[in-house]
Coordinates of C-alpha atoms and ligand atoms in Angstrom, one line a residue:
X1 CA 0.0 0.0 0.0
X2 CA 1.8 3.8 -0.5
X3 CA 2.8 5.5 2.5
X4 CA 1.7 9.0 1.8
X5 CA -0.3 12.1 2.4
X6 CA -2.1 12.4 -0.6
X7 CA -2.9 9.2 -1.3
X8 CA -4.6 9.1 2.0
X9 CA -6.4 12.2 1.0
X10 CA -7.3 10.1 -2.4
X11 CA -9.1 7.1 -0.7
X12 CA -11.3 9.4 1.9
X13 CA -11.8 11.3 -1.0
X14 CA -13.3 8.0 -2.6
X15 CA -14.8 6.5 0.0
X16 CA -16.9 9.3 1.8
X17 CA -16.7 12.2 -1.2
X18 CA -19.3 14.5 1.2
X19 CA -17.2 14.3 4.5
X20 CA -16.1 17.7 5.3
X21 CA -12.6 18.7 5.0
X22 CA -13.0 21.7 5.7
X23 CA -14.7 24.9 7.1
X24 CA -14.4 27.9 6.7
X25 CA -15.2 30.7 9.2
X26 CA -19.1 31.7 7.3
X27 CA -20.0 28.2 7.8
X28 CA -19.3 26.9 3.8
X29 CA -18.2 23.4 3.2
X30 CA -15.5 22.0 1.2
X31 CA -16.3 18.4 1.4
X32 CA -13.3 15.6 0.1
X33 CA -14.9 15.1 -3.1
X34 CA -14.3 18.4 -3.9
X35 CA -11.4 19.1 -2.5
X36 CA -10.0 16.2 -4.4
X37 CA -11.8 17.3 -7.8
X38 CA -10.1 21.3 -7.2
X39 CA -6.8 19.8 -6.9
X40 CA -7.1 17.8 -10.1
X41 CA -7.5 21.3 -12.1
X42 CA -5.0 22.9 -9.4
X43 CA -2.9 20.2 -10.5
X44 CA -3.2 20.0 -14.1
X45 CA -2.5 23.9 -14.4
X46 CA 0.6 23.6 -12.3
X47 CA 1.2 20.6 -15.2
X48 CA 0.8 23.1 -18.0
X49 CA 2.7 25.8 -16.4
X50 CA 5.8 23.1 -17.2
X51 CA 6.1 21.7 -13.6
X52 CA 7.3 18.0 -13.3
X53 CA 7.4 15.0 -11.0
X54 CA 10.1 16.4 -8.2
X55 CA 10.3 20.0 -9.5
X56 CA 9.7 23.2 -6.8
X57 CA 6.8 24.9 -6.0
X58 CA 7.4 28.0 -4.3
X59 CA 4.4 29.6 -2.6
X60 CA 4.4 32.6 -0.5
X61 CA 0.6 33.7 0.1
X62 CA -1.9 34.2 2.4
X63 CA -4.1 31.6 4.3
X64 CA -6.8 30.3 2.3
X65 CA -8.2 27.3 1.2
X66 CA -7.1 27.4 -2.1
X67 CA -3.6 27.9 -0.4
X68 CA -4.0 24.4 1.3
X69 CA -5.4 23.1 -1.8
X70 CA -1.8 24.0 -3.6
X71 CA 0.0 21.9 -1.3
X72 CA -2.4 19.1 -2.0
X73 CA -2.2 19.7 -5.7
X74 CA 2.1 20.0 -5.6
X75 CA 1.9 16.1 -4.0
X76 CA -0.9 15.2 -6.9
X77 CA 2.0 15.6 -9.2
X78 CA 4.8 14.4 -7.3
X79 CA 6.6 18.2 -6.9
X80 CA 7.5 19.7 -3.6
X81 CA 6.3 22.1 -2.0
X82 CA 8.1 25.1 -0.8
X83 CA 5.9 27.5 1.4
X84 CA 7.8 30.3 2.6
X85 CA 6.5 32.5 5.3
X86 CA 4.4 35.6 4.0
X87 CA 6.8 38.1 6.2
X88 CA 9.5 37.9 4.0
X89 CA 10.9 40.7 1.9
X90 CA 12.1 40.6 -1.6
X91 CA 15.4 40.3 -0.1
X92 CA 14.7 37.5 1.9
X93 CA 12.6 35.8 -1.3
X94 CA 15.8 36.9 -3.1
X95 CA 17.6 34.4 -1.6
X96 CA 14.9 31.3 -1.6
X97 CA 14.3 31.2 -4.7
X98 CA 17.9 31.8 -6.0
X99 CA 18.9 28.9 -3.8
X100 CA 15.8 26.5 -4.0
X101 CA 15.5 27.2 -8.3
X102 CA 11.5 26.2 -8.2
X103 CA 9.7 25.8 -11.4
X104 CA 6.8 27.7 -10.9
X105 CA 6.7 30.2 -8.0
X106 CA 3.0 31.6 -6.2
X107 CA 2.8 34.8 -4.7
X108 CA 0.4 37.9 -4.0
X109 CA -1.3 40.0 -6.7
X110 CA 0.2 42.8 -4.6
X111 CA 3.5 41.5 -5.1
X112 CA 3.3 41.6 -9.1
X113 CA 5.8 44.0 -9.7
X114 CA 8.4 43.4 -7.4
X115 CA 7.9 39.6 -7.8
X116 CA 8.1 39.8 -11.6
X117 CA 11.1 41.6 -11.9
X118 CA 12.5 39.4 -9.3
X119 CA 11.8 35.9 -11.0
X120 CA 13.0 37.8 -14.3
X121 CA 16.3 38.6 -12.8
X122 CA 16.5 35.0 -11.4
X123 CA 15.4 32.9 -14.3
X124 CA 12.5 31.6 -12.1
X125 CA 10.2 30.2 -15.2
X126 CA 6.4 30.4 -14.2
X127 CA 4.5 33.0 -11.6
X128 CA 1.0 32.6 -10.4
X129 CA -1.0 34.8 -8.0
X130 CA -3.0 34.0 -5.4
X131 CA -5.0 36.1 -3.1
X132 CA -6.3 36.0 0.3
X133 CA -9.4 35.2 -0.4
X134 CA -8.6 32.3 -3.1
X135 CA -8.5 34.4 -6.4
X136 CA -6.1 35.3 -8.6
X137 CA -4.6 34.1 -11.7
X138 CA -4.0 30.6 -10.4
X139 CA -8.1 29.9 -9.3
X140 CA -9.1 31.8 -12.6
X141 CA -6.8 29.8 -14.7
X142 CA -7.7 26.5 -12.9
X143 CA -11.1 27.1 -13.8
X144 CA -10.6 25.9 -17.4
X145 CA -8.3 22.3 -16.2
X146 CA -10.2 18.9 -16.3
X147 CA -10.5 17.4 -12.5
X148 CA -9.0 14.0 -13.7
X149 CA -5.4 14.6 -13.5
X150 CA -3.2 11.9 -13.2
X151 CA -2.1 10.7 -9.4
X152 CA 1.9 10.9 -9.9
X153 CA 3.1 7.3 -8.2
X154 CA 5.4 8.7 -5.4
X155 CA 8.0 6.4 -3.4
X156 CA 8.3 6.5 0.2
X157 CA 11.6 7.8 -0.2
X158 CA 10.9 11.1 -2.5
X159 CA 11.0 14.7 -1.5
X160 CA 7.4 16.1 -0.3
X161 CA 8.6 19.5 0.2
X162 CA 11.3 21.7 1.5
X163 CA 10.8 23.7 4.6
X164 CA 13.4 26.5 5.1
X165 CA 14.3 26.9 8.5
X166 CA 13.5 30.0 10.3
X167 CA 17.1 30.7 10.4
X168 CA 17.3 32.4 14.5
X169 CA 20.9 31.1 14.9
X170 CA 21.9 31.6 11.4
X171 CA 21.1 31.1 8.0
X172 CA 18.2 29.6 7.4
X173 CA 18.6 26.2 5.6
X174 CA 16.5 23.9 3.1
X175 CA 14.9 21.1 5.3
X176 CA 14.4 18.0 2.5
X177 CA 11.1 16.0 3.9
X178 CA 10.3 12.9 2.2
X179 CA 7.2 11.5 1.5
X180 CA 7.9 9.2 4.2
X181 CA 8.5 11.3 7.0
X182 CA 5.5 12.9 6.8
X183 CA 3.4 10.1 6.3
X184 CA 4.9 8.2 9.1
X185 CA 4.7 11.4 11.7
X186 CA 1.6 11.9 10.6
X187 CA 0.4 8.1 11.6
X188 CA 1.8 8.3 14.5
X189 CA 0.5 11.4 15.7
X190 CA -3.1 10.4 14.3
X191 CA -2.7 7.3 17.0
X192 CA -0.7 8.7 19.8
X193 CA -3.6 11.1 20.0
X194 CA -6.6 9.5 19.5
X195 CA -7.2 11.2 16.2
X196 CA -10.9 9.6 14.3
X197 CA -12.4 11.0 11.3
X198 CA -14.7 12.8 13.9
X199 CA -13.2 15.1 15.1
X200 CA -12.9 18.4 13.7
X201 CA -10.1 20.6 14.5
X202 CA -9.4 24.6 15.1
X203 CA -6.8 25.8 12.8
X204 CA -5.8 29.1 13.4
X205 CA -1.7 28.5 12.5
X206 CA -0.3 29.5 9.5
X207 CA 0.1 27.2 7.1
X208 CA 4.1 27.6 6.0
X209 CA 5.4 26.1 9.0
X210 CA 6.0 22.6 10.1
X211 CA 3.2 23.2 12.6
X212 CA 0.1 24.3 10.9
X213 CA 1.0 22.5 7.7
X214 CA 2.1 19.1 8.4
X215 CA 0.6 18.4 12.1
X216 CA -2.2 20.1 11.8
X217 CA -3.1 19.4 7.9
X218 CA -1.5 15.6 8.3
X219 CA -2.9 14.4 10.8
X220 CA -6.5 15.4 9.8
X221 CA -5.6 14.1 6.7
X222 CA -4.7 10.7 7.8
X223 CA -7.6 10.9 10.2
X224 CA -10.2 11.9 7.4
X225 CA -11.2 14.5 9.8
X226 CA -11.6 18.1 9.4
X227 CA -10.1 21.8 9.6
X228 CA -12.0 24.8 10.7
X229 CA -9.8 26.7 8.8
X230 CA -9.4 30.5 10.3
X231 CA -6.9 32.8 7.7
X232 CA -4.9 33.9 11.0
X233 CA -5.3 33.8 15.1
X234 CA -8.2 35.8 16.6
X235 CA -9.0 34.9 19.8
X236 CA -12.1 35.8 19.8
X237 CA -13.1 34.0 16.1
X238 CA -11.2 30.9 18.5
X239 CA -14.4 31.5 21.1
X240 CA -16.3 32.2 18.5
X241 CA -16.4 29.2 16.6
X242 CA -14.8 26.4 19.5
X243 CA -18.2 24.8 19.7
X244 CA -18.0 23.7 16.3
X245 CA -14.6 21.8 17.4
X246 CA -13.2 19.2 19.1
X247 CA -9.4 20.1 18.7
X248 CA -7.2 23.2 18.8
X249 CA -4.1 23.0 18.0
X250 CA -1.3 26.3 19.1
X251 CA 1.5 27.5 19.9
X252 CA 1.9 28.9 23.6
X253 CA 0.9 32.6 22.9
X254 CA -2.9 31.0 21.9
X255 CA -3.4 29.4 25.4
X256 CA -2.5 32.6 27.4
X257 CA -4.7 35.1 24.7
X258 CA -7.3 32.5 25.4
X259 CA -6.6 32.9 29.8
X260 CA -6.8 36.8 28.8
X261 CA -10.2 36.2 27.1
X262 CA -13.7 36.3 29.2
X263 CA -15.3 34.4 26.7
X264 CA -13.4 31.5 27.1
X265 CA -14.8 29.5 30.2
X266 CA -15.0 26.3 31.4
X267 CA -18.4 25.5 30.2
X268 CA -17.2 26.5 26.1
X269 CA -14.8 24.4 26.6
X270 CA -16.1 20.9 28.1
X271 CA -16.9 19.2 25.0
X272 CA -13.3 19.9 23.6
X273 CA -11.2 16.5 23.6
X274 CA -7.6 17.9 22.8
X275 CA -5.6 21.5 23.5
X276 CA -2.2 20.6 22.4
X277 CA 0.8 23.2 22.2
X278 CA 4.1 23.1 20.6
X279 CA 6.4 25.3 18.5
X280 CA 8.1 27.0 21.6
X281 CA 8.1 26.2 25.6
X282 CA 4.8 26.3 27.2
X283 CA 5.0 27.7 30.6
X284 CA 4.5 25.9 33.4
X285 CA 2.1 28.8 34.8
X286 CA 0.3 28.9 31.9
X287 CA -0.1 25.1 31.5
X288 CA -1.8 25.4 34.9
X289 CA -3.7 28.2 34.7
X290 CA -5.6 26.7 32.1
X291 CA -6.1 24.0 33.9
X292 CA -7.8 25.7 36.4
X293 CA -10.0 27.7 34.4
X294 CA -10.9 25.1 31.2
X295 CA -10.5 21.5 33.4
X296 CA -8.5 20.5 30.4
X297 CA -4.6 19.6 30.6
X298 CA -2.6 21.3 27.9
X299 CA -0.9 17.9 26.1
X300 CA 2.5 19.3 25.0
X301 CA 4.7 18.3 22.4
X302 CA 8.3 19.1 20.8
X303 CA 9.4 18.9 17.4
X304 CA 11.1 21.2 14.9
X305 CA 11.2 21.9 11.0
X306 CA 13.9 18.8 10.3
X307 CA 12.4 15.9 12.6
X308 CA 8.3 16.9 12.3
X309 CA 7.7 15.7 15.6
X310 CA 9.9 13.6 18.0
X311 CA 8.2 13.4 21.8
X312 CA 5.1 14.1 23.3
X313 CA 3.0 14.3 26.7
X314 CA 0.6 11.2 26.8
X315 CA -2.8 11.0 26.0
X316 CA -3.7 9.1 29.0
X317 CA -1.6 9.4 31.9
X318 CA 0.2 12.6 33.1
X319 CA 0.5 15.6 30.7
X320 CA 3.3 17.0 33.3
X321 CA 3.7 21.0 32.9
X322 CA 7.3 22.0 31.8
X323 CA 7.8 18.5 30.1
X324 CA 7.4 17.9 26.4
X325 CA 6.9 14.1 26.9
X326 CA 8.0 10.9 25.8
X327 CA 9.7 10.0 22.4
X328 CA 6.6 9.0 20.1
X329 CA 6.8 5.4 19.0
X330 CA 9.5 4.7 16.3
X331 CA 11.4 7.7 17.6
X332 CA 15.0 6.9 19.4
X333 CA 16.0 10.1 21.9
X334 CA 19.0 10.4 23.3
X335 CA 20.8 12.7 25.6
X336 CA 24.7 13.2 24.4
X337 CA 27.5 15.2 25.9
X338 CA 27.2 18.5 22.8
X339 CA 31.4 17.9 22.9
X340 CA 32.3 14.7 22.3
X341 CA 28.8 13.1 21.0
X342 CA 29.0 10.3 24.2
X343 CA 25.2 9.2 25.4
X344 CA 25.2 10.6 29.1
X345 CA 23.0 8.9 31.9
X346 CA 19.8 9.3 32.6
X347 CA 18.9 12.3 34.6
X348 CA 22.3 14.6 33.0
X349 CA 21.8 17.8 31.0
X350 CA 23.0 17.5 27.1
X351 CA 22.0 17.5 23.7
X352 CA 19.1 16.2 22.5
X353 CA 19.2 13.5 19.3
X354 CA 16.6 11.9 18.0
X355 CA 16.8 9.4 15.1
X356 CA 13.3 7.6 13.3
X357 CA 10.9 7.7 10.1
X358 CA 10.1 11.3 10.9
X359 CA 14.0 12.5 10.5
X360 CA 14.6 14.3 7.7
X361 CA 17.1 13.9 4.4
X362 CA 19.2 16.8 5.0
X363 CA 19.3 20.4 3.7
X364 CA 18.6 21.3 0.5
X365 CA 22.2 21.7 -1.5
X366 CA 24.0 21.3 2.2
X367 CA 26.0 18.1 2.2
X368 CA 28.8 19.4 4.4
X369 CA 26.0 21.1 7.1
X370 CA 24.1 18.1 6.6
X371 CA 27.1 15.9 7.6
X372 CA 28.0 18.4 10.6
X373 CA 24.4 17.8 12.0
X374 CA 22.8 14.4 10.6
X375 CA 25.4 11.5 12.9
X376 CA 26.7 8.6 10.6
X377 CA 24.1 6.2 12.7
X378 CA 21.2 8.4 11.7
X379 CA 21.0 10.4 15.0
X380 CA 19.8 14.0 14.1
X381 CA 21.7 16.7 16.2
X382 CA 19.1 19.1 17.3
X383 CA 20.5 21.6 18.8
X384 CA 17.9 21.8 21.4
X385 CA 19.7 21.0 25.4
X386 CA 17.4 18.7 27.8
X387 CA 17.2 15.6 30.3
X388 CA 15.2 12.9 31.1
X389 CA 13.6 12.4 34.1
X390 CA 13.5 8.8 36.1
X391 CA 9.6 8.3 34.6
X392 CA 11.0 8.7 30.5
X393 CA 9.9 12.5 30.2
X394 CA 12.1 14.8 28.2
X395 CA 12.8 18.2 29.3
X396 CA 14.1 20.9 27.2
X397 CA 16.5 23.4 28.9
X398 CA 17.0 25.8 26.0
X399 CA 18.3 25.7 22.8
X400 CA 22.1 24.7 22.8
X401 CA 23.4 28.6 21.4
X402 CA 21.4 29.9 24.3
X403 CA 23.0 28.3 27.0
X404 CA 24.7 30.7 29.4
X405 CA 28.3 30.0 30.7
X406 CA 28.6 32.1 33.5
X407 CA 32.1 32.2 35.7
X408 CA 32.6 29.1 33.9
X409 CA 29.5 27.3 35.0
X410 CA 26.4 25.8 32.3
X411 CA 23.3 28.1 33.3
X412 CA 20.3 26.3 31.6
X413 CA 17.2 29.5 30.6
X414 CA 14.8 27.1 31.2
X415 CA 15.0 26.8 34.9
X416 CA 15.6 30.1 35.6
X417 CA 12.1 31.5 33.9
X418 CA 10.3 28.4 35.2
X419 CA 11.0 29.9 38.8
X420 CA 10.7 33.9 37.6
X421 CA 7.4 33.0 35.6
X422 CA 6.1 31.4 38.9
X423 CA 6.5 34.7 40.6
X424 CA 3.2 36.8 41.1
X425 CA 2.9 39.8 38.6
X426 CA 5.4 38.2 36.0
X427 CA 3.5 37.3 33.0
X428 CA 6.8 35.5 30.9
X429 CA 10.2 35.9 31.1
X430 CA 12.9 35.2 28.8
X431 CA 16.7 34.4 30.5
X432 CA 19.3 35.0 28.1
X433 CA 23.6 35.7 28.7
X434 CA 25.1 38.7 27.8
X435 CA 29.0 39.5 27.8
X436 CA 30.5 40.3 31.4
X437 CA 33.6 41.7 31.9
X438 CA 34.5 39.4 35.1
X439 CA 32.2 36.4 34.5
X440 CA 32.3 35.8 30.7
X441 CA 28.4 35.8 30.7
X442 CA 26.7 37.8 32.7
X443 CA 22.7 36.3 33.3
X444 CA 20.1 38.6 32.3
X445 CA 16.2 38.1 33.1
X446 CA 13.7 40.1 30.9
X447 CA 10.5 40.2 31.9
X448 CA 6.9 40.9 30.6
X449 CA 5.4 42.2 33.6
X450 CA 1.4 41.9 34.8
X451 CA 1.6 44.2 37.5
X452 CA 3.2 47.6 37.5
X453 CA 4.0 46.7 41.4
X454 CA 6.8 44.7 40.2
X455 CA 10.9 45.7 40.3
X456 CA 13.8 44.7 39.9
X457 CA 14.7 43.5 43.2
X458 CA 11.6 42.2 44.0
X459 CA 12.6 39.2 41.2
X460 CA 16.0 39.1 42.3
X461 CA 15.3 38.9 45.9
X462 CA 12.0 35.8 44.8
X463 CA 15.0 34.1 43.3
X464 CA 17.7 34.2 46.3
X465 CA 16.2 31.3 48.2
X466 CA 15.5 29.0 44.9
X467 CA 19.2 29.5 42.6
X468 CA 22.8 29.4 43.1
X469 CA 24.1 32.3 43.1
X470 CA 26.0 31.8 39.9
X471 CA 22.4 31.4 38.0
X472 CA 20.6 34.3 39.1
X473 CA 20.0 37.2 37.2
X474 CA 22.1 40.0 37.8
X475 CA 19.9 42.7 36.3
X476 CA 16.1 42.3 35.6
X477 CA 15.1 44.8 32.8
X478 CA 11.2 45.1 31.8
X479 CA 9.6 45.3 28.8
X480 CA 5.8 46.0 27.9
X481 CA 5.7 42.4 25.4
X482 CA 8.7 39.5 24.6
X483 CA 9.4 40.0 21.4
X484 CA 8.1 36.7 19.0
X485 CA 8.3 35.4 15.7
X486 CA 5.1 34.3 13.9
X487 CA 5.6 31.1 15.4
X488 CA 5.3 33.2 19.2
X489 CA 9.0 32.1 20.0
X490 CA 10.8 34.5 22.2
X491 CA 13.6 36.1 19.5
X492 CA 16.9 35.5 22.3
X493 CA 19.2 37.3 19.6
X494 CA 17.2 39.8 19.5
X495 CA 17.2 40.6 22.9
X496 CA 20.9 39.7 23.4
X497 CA 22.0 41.9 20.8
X498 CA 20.1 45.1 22.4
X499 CA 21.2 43.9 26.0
X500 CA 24.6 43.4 24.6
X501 CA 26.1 45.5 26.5
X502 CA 24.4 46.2 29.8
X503 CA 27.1 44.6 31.8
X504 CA 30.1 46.3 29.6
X505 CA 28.6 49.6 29.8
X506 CA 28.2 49.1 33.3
X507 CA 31.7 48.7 33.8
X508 CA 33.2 51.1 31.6
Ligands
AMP1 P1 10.9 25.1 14.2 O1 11.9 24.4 13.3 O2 10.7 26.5 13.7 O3 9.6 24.3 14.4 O4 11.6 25.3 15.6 C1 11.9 24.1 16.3 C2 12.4 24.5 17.7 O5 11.4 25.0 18.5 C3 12.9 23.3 18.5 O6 14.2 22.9 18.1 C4 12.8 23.8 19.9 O7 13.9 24.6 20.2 C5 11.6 24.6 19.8 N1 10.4 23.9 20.3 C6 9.4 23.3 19.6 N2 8.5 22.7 20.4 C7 8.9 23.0 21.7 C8 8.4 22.8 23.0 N3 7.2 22.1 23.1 N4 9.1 23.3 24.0 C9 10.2 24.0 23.9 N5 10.7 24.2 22.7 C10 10.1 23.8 21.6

């Protein structure tokens, strides 16, 4: 039988044509059958546009359900998709589409002019536009294709698409996912958490990241569920339309709009089966907060662009706060010393690997960073630092370029904001390491405040009783929001870059 997404979507689309796949916010269905049939002409334009079985497909537009449908339609034909996230400039698409050479590139009517000259200057081939609301040159033109094109015959091991990576440490980098590893993550994830063709889930991520377009649009797909499908987060469209759901699927910054939000009580949310969060830590406040004011435990999982997603809390059993889990089934974690690549006991601090069906082929045109980061026995180095507690549940600590050495001694972000977000009036805190004249790193707490009661030492002296010295913060600075990425992770350069100097200055 073939292992992947499409033909998954192919068979539901066979078997129950008028199951809904998905709804949009005025209430209109797009059942499977249809969804199926507007691929076909999706498909067969993309065909006459010159695109081929393993070819690019570039695609940087709003959420719609056409845009979905253009990932769908890139598999029909065995191409890969390449969604790129709609924030980037023409500088940044400059870039992509130089080093990714797709065969047909998507993009907003607004963009014409900029994007023309662009793919001129670059030798991309074919341009289509695509609007927010599902128009454009590429819905008008796939008006006039036949809905019978041909299912290209994809092997487990072919490229589905190419995510870039957000690039926070660096450039960002081609991730090559087969076929396989999303049809194998997707699988699993379907099982792991009870996934049925019932249920029907809130999708309110975009859909160019590893998040909203492979768990979210996998899963349902090898579910045969559905997708309320909102174009962006609105907390209160969230309220708004939760009764129709029984899944929501965010990132951290959802679940605390939703605590800020009257409307969302514990009655609108008793028939929900499933809150899951992922994409950047969940805080332990926040994870029991909501708790206490929905009844429902947050599940938690971790993954990242390369792996899809490698461990999660249970479905049954403890969904612990602060803990991303256990490694799914067919996923191998271990815990290595980040120096010499030697698997440390259970219980240590190190770098996280994870090898399995969900790890991807490498980056795109990258064999020497592919080799740096990809072991010979197939363990992927993530980059992320965490331990494992005596029960199996994997911690993360931080990413490994955020770790703080300070007087010579590892001081791990994640512990510190557990114990500074615990503090009354702190709404999050990010801990980051800044250059010190005597101590290397000096440890510096940020902090998004809820009350204006709260100062500096009011955090330092909360802290004096719970950290070694050498891990407190030495300055507390506030700020009126963290700032985030689309995905709601805390940007740690950024905020290292304009503390950079707090401790030199200081000195000087
Ligand atoms: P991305 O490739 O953009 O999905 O980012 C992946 C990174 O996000 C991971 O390597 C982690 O650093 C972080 N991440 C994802 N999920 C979690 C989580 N549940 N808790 C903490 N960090 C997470």
């Amino acid at each position: 039988m073939r292992q992947d997404m499409f033909s998954r979507f192919q068979a539901r689309a066979a078997q129950v044509p008028h199951a809904p796949f998905l709804i949009l916010p005025d209430g209109k269905v797009i059942t499977y059958g249809a969804a199926y049939a507007r691929s076909g002409q999706i498909a067969g334009l993309f065909r006459a546009k010159g695109v081929t079985p393993g070819d690019r497909i570039a695609v940087q537009v709003e959420k719609s359900a056409t845009a979905l449908l253009t990932y769908l339609a890139t598999m029909r034909i065995g191409a890969v998709y390449l969604p790129l996230n709609t924030g980037y400039t023409a500088g940044e698409l400059r870039f992509f589409l130089g080093d990714a050479e797709p065969a047909l590139f998507i993009h907003r009517p607004e963009d014409e002019a900029a994007m023309s000259a662009l793919c001129a200057e670059l030798g991309v081939p074919a341009r289509l536009t695509l609007d927010s609301q599902g128009g454009g040159e590429l819905a008008m033109l796939a008006d006039g294709q036949g809905e019978n094109t041909p299912v290209h015959d994809v092997q487990s091991e072919d490229l589905a698409a190419i995510l870039y990576t957000s690039g926070t440490t660096g450039r960002s980098k081609g991730a090559m996912l087969s076929q396989g590893n999303l049809a194998s993550n997707a699988a699993t994830l379907r099982d792991y958490w009870r996934y049925t063709e019932q249920d029907r889930l809130l999708h309110a991520l975009p859909i160019f990241h590893t998040h909203g377009l492979f768990v979210a649009t996998n899963i349902t797909l090898a579910a045969g569920a559905a997708i309320i499908l909102l174009p962006k987060f609105d907390v209160k469209e969230l309220v708004r339309l939760m009764p129709q759901a029984s899944v929501l699927m965010g990132v951290p910054t959802f679940y605390s709009r939703l605590l800020a939000e009257p409307g969302f009580t514990r009655e609108l949310a008793s028939h929900m089966r499933l809150f899951v969060s992922g994409s950047a830590p969940l805080s332990a406040e926040v994870h029991k907060e909501f708790s206490a004011r929905s009844g429902h435990a947050i599940l938690e999982r971790y993954g990242m662009t390369e792996t899809n997603m490698n461990t999660s809390n249970p479905y049954d059993g403890d969904r612990v706060p602060g803990s991303v889990g256990f490694p799914l089934p067919g996923v191998e974690l271990r815990i290595t010393n980040p120096e010499t690549g030697e698997e440390l006991p259970q219980g240590e601090v190190g770098g996280i690997e994870v090898r399995g069906p969900n790890v991807f082929k490498g980056y795109w045109r990258l064999p020497e960073k592919t080799a740096e980061e990809l072991r010979p026995d197939g363990f992927f180095i993530t980059g992320d630092m965490g331990v494992v507690d005596a029960r199996g549940y994997v911690s993360i600590v931080g990413r490994a370029k955020d770790l703080i050495i300070c007087g010579g001694f590892n001081v791990y972000p994640a512990e510190v904001e557990a114990l500074i977000d615990a503090i009354p009036g702190v709404a999050e805190s990010a801990v980051i390491g800044v250059p010190h004249p005597d101590m290397g790193e000096g440890v510096v707490a940020v902090v998004q405040a809820r009350s204006p009661d709260l100062d500096e030492a009011a955090v330092i002296a909360a802290l004096s009783g719970e950290l070694a010295r050498f891990k407190q913060p030495r300055r507390v600075v506030f700020v009126p929001e963290l700032p985030r990425n689309t995905m709601g992770k805390i940007q740690k350069k950024q905020l290292r870059e304009t503390y950079g100097d707090l401790f030199v200055a200081a000195s000087a």
